[in-house]
GROMACS .gro file of C-alpha atoms in nm:
model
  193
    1UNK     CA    1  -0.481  -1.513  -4.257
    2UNK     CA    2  -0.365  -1.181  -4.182
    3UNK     CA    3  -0.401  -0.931  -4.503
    4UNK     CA    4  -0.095  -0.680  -4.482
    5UNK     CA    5  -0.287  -0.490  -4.730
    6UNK     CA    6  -0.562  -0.374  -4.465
    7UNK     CA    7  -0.466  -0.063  -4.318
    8UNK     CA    8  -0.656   0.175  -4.091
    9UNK     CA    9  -0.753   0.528  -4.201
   10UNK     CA   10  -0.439   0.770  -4.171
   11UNK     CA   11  -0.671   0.942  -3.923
   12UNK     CA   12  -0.744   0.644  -3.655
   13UNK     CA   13  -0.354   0.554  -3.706
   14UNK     CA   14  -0.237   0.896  -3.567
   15UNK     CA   15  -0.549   0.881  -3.318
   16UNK     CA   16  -0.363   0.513  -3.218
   17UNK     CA   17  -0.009   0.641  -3.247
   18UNK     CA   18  -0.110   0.929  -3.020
   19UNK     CA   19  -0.250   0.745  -2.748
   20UNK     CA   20   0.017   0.467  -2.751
   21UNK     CA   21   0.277   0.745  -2.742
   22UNK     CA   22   0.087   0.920  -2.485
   23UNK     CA   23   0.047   0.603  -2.255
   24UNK     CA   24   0.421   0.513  -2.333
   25UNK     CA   25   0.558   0.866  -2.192
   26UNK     CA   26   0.374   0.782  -1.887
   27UNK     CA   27   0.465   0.459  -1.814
   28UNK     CA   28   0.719   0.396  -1.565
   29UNK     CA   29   1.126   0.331  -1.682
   30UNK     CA   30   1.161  -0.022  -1.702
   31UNK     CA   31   1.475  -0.003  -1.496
   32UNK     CA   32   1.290   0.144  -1.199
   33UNK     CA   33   1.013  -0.130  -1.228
   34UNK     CA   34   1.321  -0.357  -1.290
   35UNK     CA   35   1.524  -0.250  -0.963
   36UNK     CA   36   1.178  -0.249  -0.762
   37UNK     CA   37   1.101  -0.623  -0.876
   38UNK     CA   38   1.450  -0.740  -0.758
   39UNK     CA   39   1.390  -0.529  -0.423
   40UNK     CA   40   1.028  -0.718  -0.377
   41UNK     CA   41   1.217  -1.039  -0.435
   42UNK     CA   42   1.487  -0.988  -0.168
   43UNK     CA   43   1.226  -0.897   0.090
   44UNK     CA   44   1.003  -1.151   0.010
   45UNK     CA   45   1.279  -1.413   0.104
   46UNK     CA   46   1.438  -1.227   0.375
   47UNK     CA   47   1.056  -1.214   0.527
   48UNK     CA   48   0.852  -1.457   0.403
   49UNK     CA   49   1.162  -1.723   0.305
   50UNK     CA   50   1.020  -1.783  -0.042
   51UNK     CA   51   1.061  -1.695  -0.396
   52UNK     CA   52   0.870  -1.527  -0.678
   53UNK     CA   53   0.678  -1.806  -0.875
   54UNK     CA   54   0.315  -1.786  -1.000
   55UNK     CA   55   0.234  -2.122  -1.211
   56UNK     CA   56   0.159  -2.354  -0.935
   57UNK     CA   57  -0.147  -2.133  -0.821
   58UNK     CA   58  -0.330  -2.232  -1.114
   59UNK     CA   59  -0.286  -2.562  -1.036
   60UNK     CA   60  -0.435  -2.490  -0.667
   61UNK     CA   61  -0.729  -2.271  -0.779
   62UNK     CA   62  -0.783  -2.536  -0.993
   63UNK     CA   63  -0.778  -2.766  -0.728
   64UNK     CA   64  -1.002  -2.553  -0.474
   65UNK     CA   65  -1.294  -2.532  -0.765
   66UNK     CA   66  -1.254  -2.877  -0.778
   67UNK     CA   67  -1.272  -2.969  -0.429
   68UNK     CA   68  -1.572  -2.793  -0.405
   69UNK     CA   69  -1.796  -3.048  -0.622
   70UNK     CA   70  -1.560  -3.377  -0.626
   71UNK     CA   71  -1.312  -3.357  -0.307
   72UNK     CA   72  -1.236  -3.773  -0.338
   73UNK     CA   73  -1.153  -3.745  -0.692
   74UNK     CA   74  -0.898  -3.411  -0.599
   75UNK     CA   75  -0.761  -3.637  -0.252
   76UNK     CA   76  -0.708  -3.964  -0.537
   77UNK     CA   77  -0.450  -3.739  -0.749
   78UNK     CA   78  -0.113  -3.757  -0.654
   79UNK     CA   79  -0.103  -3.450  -0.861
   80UNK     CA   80  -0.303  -3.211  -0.677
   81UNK     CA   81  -0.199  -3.373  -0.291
   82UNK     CA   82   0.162  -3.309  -0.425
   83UNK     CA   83   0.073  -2.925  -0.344
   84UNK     CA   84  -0.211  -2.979  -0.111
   85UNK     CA   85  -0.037  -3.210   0.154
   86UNK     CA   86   0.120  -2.904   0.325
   87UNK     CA   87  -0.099  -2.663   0.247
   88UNK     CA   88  -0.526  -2.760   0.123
   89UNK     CA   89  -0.569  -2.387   0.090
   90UNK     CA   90  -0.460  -2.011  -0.001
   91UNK     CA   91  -0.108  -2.008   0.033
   92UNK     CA   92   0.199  -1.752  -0.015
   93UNK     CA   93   0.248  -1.792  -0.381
   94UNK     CA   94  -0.206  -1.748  -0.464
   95UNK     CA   95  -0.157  -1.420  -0.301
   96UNK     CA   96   0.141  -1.343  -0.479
   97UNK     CA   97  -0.050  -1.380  -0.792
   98UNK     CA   98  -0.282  -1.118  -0.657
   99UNK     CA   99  -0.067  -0.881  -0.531
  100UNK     CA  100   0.064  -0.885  -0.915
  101UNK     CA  101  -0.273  -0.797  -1.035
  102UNK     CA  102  -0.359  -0.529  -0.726
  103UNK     CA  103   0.063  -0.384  -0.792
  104UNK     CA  104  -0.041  -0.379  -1.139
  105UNK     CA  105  -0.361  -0.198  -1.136
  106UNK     CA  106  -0.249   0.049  -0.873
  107UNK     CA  107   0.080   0.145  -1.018
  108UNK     CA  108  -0.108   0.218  -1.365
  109UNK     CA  109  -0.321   0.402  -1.174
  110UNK     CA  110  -0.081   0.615  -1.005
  111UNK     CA  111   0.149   0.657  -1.343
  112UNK     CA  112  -0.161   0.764  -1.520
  113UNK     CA  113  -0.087   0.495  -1.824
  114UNK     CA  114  -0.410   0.274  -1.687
  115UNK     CA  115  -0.692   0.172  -1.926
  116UNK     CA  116  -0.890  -0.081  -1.978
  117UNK     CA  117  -0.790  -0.305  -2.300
  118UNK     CA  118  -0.888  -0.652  -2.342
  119UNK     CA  119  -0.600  -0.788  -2.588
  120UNK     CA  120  -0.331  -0.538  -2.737
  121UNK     CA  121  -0.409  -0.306  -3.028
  122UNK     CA  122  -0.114  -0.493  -3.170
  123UNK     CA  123  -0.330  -0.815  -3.201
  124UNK     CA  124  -0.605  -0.620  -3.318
  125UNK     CA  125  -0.321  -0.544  -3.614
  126UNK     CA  126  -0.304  -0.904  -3.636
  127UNK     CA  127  -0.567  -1.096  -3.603
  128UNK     CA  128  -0.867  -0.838  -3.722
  129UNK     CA  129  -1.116  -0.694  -3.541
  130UNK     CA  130  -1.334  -0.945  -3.431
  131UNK     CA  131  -1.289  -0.948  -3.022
  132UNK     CA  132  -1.367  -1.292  -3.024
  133UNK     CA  133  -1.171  -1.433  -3.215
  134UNK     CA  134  -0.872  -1.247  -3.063
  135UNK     CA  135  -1.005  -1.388  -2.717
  136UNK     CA  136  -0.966  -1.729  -2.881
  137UNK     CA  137  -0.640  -1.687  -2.967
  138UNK     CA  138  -0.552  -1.519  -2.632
  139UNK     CA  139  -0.668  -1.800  -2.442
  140UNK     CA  140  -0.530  -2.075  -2.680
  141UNK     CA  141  -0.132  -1.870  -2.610
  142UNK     CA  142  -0.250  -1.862  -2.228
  143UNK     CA  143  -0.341  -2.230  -2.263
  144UNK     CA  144   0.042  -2.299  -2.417
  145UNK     CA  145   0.191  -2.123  -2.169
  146UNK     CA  146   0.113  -2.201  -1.865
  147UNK     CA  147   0.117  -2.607  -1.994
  148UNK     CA  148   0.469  -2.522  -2.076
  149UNK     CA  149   0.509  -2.372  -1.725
  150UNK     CA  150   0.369  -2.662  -1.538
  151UNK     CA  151   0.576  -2.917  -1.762
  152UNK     CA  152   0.877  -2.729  -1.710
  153UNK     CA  153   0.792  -2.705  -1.312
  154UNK     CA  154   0.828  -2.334  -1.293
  155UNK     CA  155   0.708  -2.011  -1.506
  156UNK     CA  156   0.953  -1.727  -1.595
  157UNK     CA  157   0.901  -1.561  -1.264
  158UNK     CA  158   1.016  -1.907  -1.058
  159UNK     CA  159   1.294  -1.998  -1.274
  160UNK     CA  160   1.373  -1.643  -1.448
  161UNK     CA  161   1.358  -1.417  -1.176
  162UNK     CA  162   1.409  -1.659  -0.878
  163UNK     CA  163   1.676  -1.845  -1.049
  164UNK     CA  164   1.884  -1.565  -1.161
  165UNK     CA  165   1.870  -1.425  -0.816
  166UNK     CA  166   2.001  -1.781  -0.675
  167UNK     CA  167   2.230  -1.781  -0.972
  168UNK     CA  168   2.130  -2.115  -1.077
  169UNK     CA  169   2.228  -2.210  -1.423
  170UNK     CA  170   1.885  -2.388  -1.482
  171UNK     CA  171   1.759  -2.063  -1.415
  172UNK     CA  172   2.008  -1.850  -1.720
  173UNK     CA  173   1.892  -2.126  -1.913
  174UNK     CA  174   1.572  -2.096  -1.884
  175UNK     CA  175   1.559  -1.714  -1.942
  176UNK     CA  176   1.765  -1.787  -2.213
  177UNK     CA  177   1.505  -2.039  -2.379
  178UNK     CA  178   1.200  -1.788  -2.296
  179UNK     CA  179   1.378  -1.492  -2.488
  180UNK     CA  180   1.501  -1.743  -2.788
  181UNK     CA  181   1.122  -1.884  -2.800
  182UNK     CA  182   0.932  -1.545  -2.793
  183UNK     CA  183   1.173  -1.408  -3.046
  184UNK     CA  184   1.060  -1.714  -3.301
  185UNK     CA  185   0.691  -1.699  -3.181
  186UNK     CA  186   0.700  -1.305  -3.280
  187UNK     CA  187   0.824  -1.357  -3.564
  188UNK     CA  188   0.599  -1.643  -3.675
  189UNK     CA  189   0.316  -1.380  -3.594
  190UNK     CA  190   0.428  -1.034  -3.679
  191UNK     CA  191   0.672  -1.069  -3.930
  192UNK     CA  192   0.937  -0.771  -3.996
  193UNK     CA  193   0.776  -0.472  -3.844
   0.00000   0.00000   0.00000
């Protein structure tokens, strides 16, 4: 369990405070990153005629690796030939994925805020020092998550972003339900801070 009593020296907190500050100040407005998301999104449906979504191209690395060492077992799942009947390959949304990580990485880069942090120093708060146990519990929330995506048929940026844009009410209530659930979940770990 976390001990509240544990508290870094006052000297690595204003080392931490410092550099969080310093990587805040640099970090670009949320409203511009905001207003350039919702530009992406229009042109990637007024050129490519789809949406933002990400969750399904788990499912089809998943399926590629697979293919690799047991093809008849991937071709038997109506799962898996649900997304590979049109497509058995890289497709729009597995390169949207990586044009998140390459926008990411690039716009850090050029904002000056980029570093290279395995979990938040929040979680290090949290759940101790030990990186592998942090890892653990990384993986195990990633694990959650992107279950709840694929049961729900969509991840925040299909039915959050893609949904508000098509103002569909599944997609309000969906954002709705992702707010209400990290609010509890933050909570549940962090307490009043």
């Amino acid at each position: 369990m976390y001990d509240r009593s544990v508290s870094l020296h006052p000297r690595h907190t204003r080392t931490k405070e410092k550099h969080m500050s310093s990587s805040r100040s640099k970090a670009w407005s949320p409203y511009v990153a905001g207003a350039l998301s919702g530009l992406v999104l229009v042109l990637s449906v007024w050129i490519a005629g789809e949406y933002f979504g990400a969750s399904t191209s788990f499912v089809r690395t998943a399926g590629l690796i697979e293919q690799t060492v047991a093809p008849d077992h991937v071709s038997g799942l109506s799962y898996f030939m649900h997304y590979f009947e049109k497509n058995a390959g890289i497709d729009w949304q597995w390169m949207f994925v990586l044009g998140i990580f390459l926008g990411s990485f690039f716009s850090s880069n050029a904002s000056g805020s980029f570093r290279w942090m395995a979990v938040p120093d929040s979680w290090k708060d949290r759940f101790g020092a030990n990186a592998a146990k942090r890892g653990l519990v990384a993986f195990l929330g990633g694990t959650v998550a992107l279950f709840g995506a694929r049961l729900a048929g969509g991840c925040p940026s299909g039915h959050g972003l893609s949904g508000l844009a098509q103002l569909a009410a599944s997609g309000y209530l969906a954002l709705i339900m992702f707010f209400v659930g990290g609010l509890v979940v933050a909570r549940l770990l962090y307490g009043r801070r």
